[in-house]
Structure formats: C-alpha cells, structure tokens
Coordinates of C-alpha atoms in Angstrom, one line a residue:
M19 CA 99.5 137.0 83.4
A20 CA 96.8 134.3 84.4
R21 CA 97.9 130.9 83.6
V22 CA 94.3 129.5 82.5
V23 CA 93.9 126.1 80.7
R24 CA 90.5 125.3 79.5
V25 CA 90.4 121.7 79.9
A26 CA 88.0 119.0 78.4
A27 CA 87.4 115.8 80.2
C28 CA 86.4 113.4 77.3
Q29 CA 84.5 110.5 79.0
M30 CA 83.8 107.6 76.6
G31 CA 81.2 105.1 76.7
P32 CA 82.0 101.4 76.2
V33 CA 84.2 100.3 73.2
Q34 CA 83.0 96.6 72.4
R35 CA 85.4 93.9 71.3
A36 CA 83.7 93.8 67.9
D37 CA 84.0 97.5 67.4
T38 CA 86.4 98.6 64.5
R39 CA 89.5 100.7 65.1
E40 CA 88.2 103.2 62.7
A41 CA 84.8 103.7 64.5
T42 CA 86.5 104.0 67.9
L43 CA 88.9 106.6 66.6
A44 CA 86.2 108.6 64.9
R45 CA 84.5 108.9 68.4
L46 CA 87.6 110.2 69.8
I47 CA 87.9 112.9 67.1
A48 CA 84.4 113.8 67.5
M49 CA 85.0 114.5 71.1
L50 CA 88.2 116.4 70.3
Q51 CA 86.1 118.7 67.9
Q52 CA 83.5 119.1 70.6
A53 CA 86.1 120.2 73.0
A54 CA 87.9 122.5 70.7
K55 CA 84.4 124.1 69.7
Q56 CA 84.0 124.9 73.5
G57 CA 87.4 126.4 73.6
A58 CA 89.4 123.9 75.2
T59 CA 93.1 123.6 74.6
L60 CA 93.7 120.3 76.5
A61 CA 91.6 117.0 75.9
V62 CA 92.0 114.2 78.4
F63 CA 90.9 110.8 77.2
P64 CA 90.5 107.6 79.4
E65 CA 93.0 104.7 79.7
L66 CA 92.9 102.4 77.0
P67 CA 90.4 104.2 74.8
L68 CA 91.4 102.7 71.5
T69 CA 90.1 99.5 72.1
T70 CA 88.1 97.5 74.6
F71 CA 89.4 96.6 77.9
F72 CA 91.2 93.3 76.9
P73 CA 92.7 92.4 80.2
R74 CA 89.1 90.9 81.1
W75 CA 90.0 88.1 79.0
P76 CA 92.5 85.3 78.8
I77 CA 93.8 85.9 75.3
E78 CA 95.9 83.0 73.9
D79 CA 95.7 83.9 70.1
E80 CA 98.8 86.0 69.6
A81 CA 97.5 88.1 66.5
E82 CA 94.4 89.1 68.6
L83 CA 96.6 90.1 71.6
L84 CA 99.1 92.0 69.5
S85 CA 96.3 93.7 67.7
Y86 CA 95.3 95.6 71.2
F87 CA 98.9 97.1 71.3
E88 CA 100.5 100.2 69.6
A89 CA 103.9 99.7 68.3
A90 CA 104.6 103.6 68.3
M91 CA 103.0 106.7 68.9
P92 CA 101.8 108.2 66.6
N93 CA 101.2 105.4 64.2
P94 CA 98.7 104.9 61.1
N95 CA 95.7 103.6 63.4
V96 CA 95.8 107.0 65.4
Q97 CA 97.5 109.8 63.1
A98 CA 94.2 111.1 62.2
L99 CA 93.8 112.0 65.9
F100 CA 97.1 113.7 66.0
D101 CA 96.6 115.4 62.9
R102 CA 93.2 116.9 63.8
A103 CA 94.3 117.9 67.2
K104 CA 97.2 119.8 65.8
A105 CA 95.0 121.5 63.3
L106 CA 92.5 122.5 66.1
G107 CA 95.5 123.7 68.4
V108 CA 94.3 121.3 71.1
G109 CA 96.8 119.1 73.1
F110 CA 95.6 115.8 74.7
Y111 CA 96.3 112.9 77.1
L112 CA 95.8 109.7 75.5
G113 CA 96.1 106.3 77.3
Y114 CA 97.4 103.2 75.2
A115 CA 98.8 99.6 75.4
E116 CA 102.3 100.3 74.3
L117 CA 104.1 97.2 72.4
D118 CA 107.7 97.0 74.0
R119 CA 109.8 93.9 72.9
A120 CA 112.0 94.5 76.1
A121 CA 109.0 93.6 78.2
F122 CA 108.0 90.3 76.5
D123 CA 107.4 87.4 78.8
D124 CA 105.5 84.6 77.5
G125 CA 105.5 82.8 80.9
P126 CA 105.6 78.8 81.3
G127 CA 102.9 78.5 78.7
G128 CA 99.1 77.2 79.0
N129 CA 95.8 78.8 80.0
G130 CA 96.5 81.6 82.7
A131 CA 100.3 82.1 81.6
V132 CA 101.8 85.5 81.7
R133 CA 101.9 87.0 78.4
R134 CA 103.4 90.4 78.7
R135 CA 103.7 92.4 75.6
G136 CA 104.6 95.8 76.9
Y137 CA 103.0 98.6 79.3
N138 CA 99.7 100.4 80.1
T139 CA 101.0 103.8 78.9
S140 CA 99.8 107.4 78.5
I141 CA 101.3 110.3 76.7
L142 CA 100.9 114.1 76.9
V143 CA 100.7 115.8 73.6
A144 CA 101.1 119.5 73.1
P145 CA 98.7 121.7 70.8
D146 CA 101.4 121.8 68.2
G147 CA 101.6 118.0 67.9
T148 CA 104.8 117.6 70.2
I149 CA 104.8 114.6 72.7
L150 CA 105.7 116.5 76.1
G151 CA 106.0 113.2 78.0
K152 CA 105.2 109.4 78.4
Y153 CA 104.2 107.6 81.6
R154 CA 103.7 103.8 82.2
K155 CA 101.3 102.7 84.7
V156 CA 103.1 101.6 88.1
H157 CA 100.2 100.1 90.1
L158 CA 98.8 97.4 88.2
P159 CA 95.7 95.7 89.6
G160 CA 94.3 92.1 89.4
S161 CA 96.4 88.9 88.9
E162 CA 98.7 87.1 86.5
Q163 CA 96.7 83.9 86.4
V164 CA 93.1 83.3 85.5
K165 CA 91.0 83.0 88.6
P166 CA 88.7 79.7 88.2
G167 CA 85.2 80.2 88.7
Q168 CA 85.4 83.9 88.7
K169 CA 82.9 85.8 86.5
Y170 CA 85.1 88.7 85.6
Q171 CA 88.8 88.6 85.3
Q172 CA 91.2 91.4 85.8
L173 CA 94.7 90.3 84.1
E174 CA 96.7 93.4 83.6
K175 CA 99.6 91.9 85.6
R176 CA 99.4 89.0 82.7
Y177 CA 99.8 91.5 79.9
F178 CA 101.7 94.5 81.1
A179 CA 104.9 94.9 83.0
Y180 CA 105.1 97.4 85.8
G181 CA 105.9 100.8 84.7
D182 CA 109.7 101.8 84.7
L183 CA 109.6 105.5 84.2
G184 CA 108.8 106.5 87.7
F185 CA 106.3 109.6 88.0
P186 CA 107.8 112.1 85.9
G187 CA 106.4 115.7 86.0
F188 CA 106.4 117.5 82.5
R189 CA 106.7 121.2 81.9
T190 CA 104.0 122.7 79.4
P191 CA 104.2 125.3 76.9
A192 CA 102.1 128.7 77.0
T193 CA 99.5 127.0 75.3
L194 CA 98.9 124.8 78.2
G195 CA 99.6 127.1 81.0
A196 CA 103.4 127.3 81.1
G197 CA 102.9 124.9 84.0
I198 CA 103.9 121.3 85.4
M199 CA 101.7 118.6 84.9
G200 CA 101.9 114.9 85.6
M201 CA 100.0 111.6 84.4
L202 CA 98.6 108.8 86.2
I203 CA 96.5 106.0 85.0
C204 CA 93.5 104.2 86.9
N205 CA 94.7 102.4 89.8
D206 CA 97.6 104.8 90.5
R207 CA 95.1 107.4 91.6
R208 CA 94.3 105.2 94.7
W209 CA 98.0 105.3 96.0
P210 CA 98.9 108.7 97.6
E211 CA 102.6 108.0 97.1
A212 CA 102.0 108.7 93.3
W213 CA 100.4 112.1 93.8
R214 CA 102.9 113.0 96.2
S215 CA 105.9 112.0 93.7
L216 CA 104.3 114.5 91.4
A217 CA 103.7 117.3 93.7
L218 CA 107.2 117.2 95.1
Q219 CA 108.1 118.1 91.4
G220 CA 105.7 121.0 91.7
A221 CA 102.9 119.4 89.4
E222 CA 99.9 121.8 89.2
M223 CA 97.7 119.4 87.4
V224 CA 97.5 115.6 87.4
L225 CA 95.6 113.9 84.4
V226 CA 94.2 110.3 85.0
G227 CA 92.4 108.1 82.6
Y228 CA 90.9 105.1 83.9
N229 CA 88.9 102.0 83.2
S230 CA 87.2 100.9 86.5
A231 CA 85.0 98.1 86.9
A232 CA 81.4 98.7 88.3
Y233 CA 82.0 95.6 90.4
D234 CA 84.6 94.1 92.8
P235 CA 87.3 93.1 90.1
N236 CA 88.7 90.8 92.8
G237 CA 85.7 88.8 93.4
G238 CA 82.8 89.0 96.0
E239 CA 79.9 91.3 96.3
S240 CA 81.2 93.8 98.6
E241 CA 81.6 96.7 96.2
S242 CA 78.9 98.3 94.0
A243 CA 79.0 100.5 91.3
E244 CA 77.9 103.4 93.4
L245 CA 80.4 102.5 96.0
R246 CA 83.4 102.3 93.4
T247 CA 82.2 105.7 91.7
F248 CA 82.2 107.4 95.0
H249 CA 85.9 106.0 95.8
S250 CA 86.9 107.3 92.4
T251 CA 85.7 110.7 93.0
L252 CA 87.1 110.8 96.6
A253 CA 90.4 109.8 95.4
A254 CA 90.6 112.7 92.9
Q255 CA 89.3 115.2 95.5
A256 CA 91.5 114.1 98.4
N257 CA 94.6 113.8 96.5
A258 CA 94.1 117.3 94.7
Y259 CA 93.4 118.9 98.0
M260 CA 96.4 117.3 99.8
N261 CA 98.9 118.1 96.9
A262 CA 97.4 121.6 96.0
C263 CA 97.0 120.6 92.2
W264 CA 94.2 120.3 89.8
A265 CA 92.9 116.7 89.1
V266 CA 91.4 115.6 85.7
A267 CA 90.0 112.0 86.1
V268 CA 88.4 110.5 82.9
A269 CA 86.5 107.3 82.5
K270 CA 85.7 104.8 79.8
A271 CA 82.3 103.9 81.3
G272 CA 79.1 101.6 80.6
N273 CA 78.5 98.1 79.7
E274 CA 81.4 97.0 77.6
D275 CA 81.2 93.4 76.4
G276 CA 79.0 92.6 79.4
A277 CA 81.1 93.9 82.1
G278 CA 80.0 97.2 83.8
L279 CA 82.5 100.2 83.8
I280 CA 82.0 103.0 86.2
G281 CA 81.8 106.7 85.0
G282 CA 82.0 109.7 87.2
S283 CA 84.6 111.5 85.1
C284 CA 85.5 114.8 87.0
I285 CA 87.6 117.9 87.0
V286 CA 88.6 118.8 90.6
D287 CA 90.3 122.2 91.7
P288 CA 93.1 122.5 94.2
N289 CA 90.7 122.8 97.1
G290 CA 89.3 119.4 96.3
L291 CA 86.0 120.8 94.9
V292 CA 84.6 119.1 92.0
V293 CA 84.0 121.8 89.4
A294 CA 82.7 119.4 86.6
Q295 CA 81.2 115.8 86.6
A296 CA 79.9 113.4 84.2
K297 CA 76.1 112.6 84.3
T298 CA 75.9 109.6 82.1
L299 CA 77.9 106.6 81.2
G300 CA 78.4 107.4 77.6
D301 CA 80.4 109.6 75.4
E302 CA 80.5 113.3 77.3
V303 CA 82.9 116.4 77.1
L304 CA 83.0 118.1 80.3
V305 CA 84.9 121.6 80.1
A306 CA 86.3 123.8 82.8
D307 CA 88.7 126.7 83.0
C308 CA 91.5 125.5 85.4
D309 CA 93.7 128.5 86.8
L310 CA 97.1 126.9 87.5
D311 CA 97.8 129.7 89.8
A312 CA 95.1 128.9 91.9
T313 CA 97.5 125.9 93.4
E314 CA 99.5 128.7 95.0
Q315 CA 97.3 129.0 97.9
G316 CA 98.1 125.3 99.0
K317 CA 101.6 125.0 97.9
T318 CA 102.7 128.2 99.9
K319 CA 100.5 127.6 103.0
M320 CA 99.1 124.3 104.2
F321 CA 100.9 122.2 101.9
N322 CA 104.3 124.1 101.8
F323 CA 106.5 121.1 101.8
A324 CA 109.7 122.9 102.3
A325 CA 108.4 124.3 105.6
H326 CA 106.1 121.5 106.9
R327 CA 107.1 118.1 105.6
R328 CA 109.1 116.0 108.0
P329 CA 110.6 113.4 105.6
Q330 CA 113.3 112.3 108.4
H331 CA 110.3 110.7 110.1
Y332 CA 108.6 109.1 106.9
R333 CA 111.9 107.4 106.5
R334 CA 111.7 105.6 109.7
I335 CA 108.4 103.8 108.4
V336 CA 110.7 102.1 105.7
E337 CA 113.3 101.4 108.2
Q338 CA 110.7 99.8 110.5
V339 CA 108.5 97.9 108.3
G340 CA 110.4 97.8 104.9
A341 CA 109.7 99.0 101.5
E342 CA 108.1 95.9 100.4
P343 CA 104.9 94.3 102.3
P344 CA 105.6 91.5 104.8
Q345 CA 105.3 88.0 103.2

C-alpha cells in the first residue's frame, strides 16, 4: 500500500509585535482549514509562528518576555488550533517558545544579560490530536549579548538554552504514512550532522520551520535576501538528497517590525527536486503529495548507510581535531 502523505507547507507573513495572540492564531487556523480543503493530512507551520520574532530585541521587562513563551502544549492560547486540527483530521508541526523553569538563567544582570527562559521548540501532532514528539533547537545562532551599534540583533542565545533532546525520529500513524519523521528548527537545517542524525534513524521526512533574516544577522552587507533565500533552498535540497528523505521547510516571511525575513518555503523530494515553493512573502499554503516509499531508492542504493558509510574513518576527525572547535 502506498504511503503517501499530502503535506501543506503553511508559510506565514509577518507577525508584528503589536498583533494580538487571537489575530495570529486565527491566521494559523485559516491556513489549516485551507490545507484541509486541499486534502492535506499534515500542515507544517514556521518557527515561532505564534508571536513576532522577539529575539531581535533586548527585552528587560519580565512580563513582556514571558508573554512570548508557552507554559504547556496545548494551552488556552492555542487550544482552538488543536481542536480545529483534530476536527479536520489534520496533523501539524508547530514551533513555539517553550517555557521551562529548569532552563532559567538571569545572567549577571544589566543590558544584554542572559535571560534564558526555556527552549526554541517544535512539536509534531497527529491528526487525532496526539502529540507524537517534541524537539528543542540545538543550533542557536546569534549572541548572548547585545552588539552595540548593530541595527538588528539576533539574541536567541540570550533567551533560549541549547536543545537537550538530541535529534529524535518519530514513528507516525497510518494517517501520516506509517513512516518516520524528524524535526529541525531554522539554523539546524544548515548543519548536515542534524539531518544525518535523523537519517540514521530511518527518517523519511524532515520538517523544518524557520524565521531567517533577509540580511546578515551577524552584521555586515555581504548577504542579501536573495542569497539567503538561495542558501535556505540549497540546504533543503542538498540534505534531502544526501539523506534520501523529503524536506518540508516553512518560513515566517516579510517585513516584521521593520526587519526583513526571507520566504522561500519549499517541499523537496528525496532526489533534491523542489516540488513546491512559495511565490510571496505572505500567508501562503503549498500542498504536495509526498510518497514516503520514494525514499527507498536512495536509502537502498546511493545512500545505503549500512553498505557504504565508513564511520571508523569519521571518528578520526574527532580524534584529530576534537569535537569542539579550537579556542
């Protein structure tokens, strides 16, 4: 029996700092309904879609900072999305800022101090409402401290702890192809080790939400929106091919509170071919039929890990240069 999952990549336009939670959730539900109307059984939302991308600001007010985090999933702020998805029979990937008291770190105090409150997280929810798994972002970009004189900040290291769950693969029910799926978040998609960790568990589809700047977030003028969009698509295509899996990469895009975010949301097949890609920087739903059995060609031939990988040699890299970068 064919294991085809009809997937909807639900790209979002910007969410402004002044937007209400209710208005933002209504947009997510509207896209979910559009996905269901087109026959999708899995909707993939971006990284941190419930709020603006708050790590672009140094936030000292505790009440405002905590307002961006979710104490549990689901919770009253998002219950309507869970309820509607279950009623429609659509599973979903959802990114959010996860509040976790164990990760709290106020740092030394003062402007630019670390104020970790949890993790940059995503969950995979089955069409019946069951949460199949949770992932916490490992590759946090940016800095802990505010960079003086820099127009835009990227402060994920200030607000989030590094993910501590590894890269787990999750078995999905028949309603989602009875396969193995994995999750990544934004910057993770640029690191081949993340994809390979999932592929070694047999992952047939990798879901990625992102909020990627349309400028060099580390300062400078060397990266344009066009180049960063190209790199985003390239990462999805190359890693889908080299790990014989489907890739679904979904953006929050557009001008958000004066800072640009790239779009380029795409669905990529196991040969690295883009089968659907966003054409705008706004709310846009892309739908494609993804046959999980199409991964078999790569997994049993070119990227047959059991036959062709040589981990005994890869270990030498760690032995020679160490697992950590040189100081």
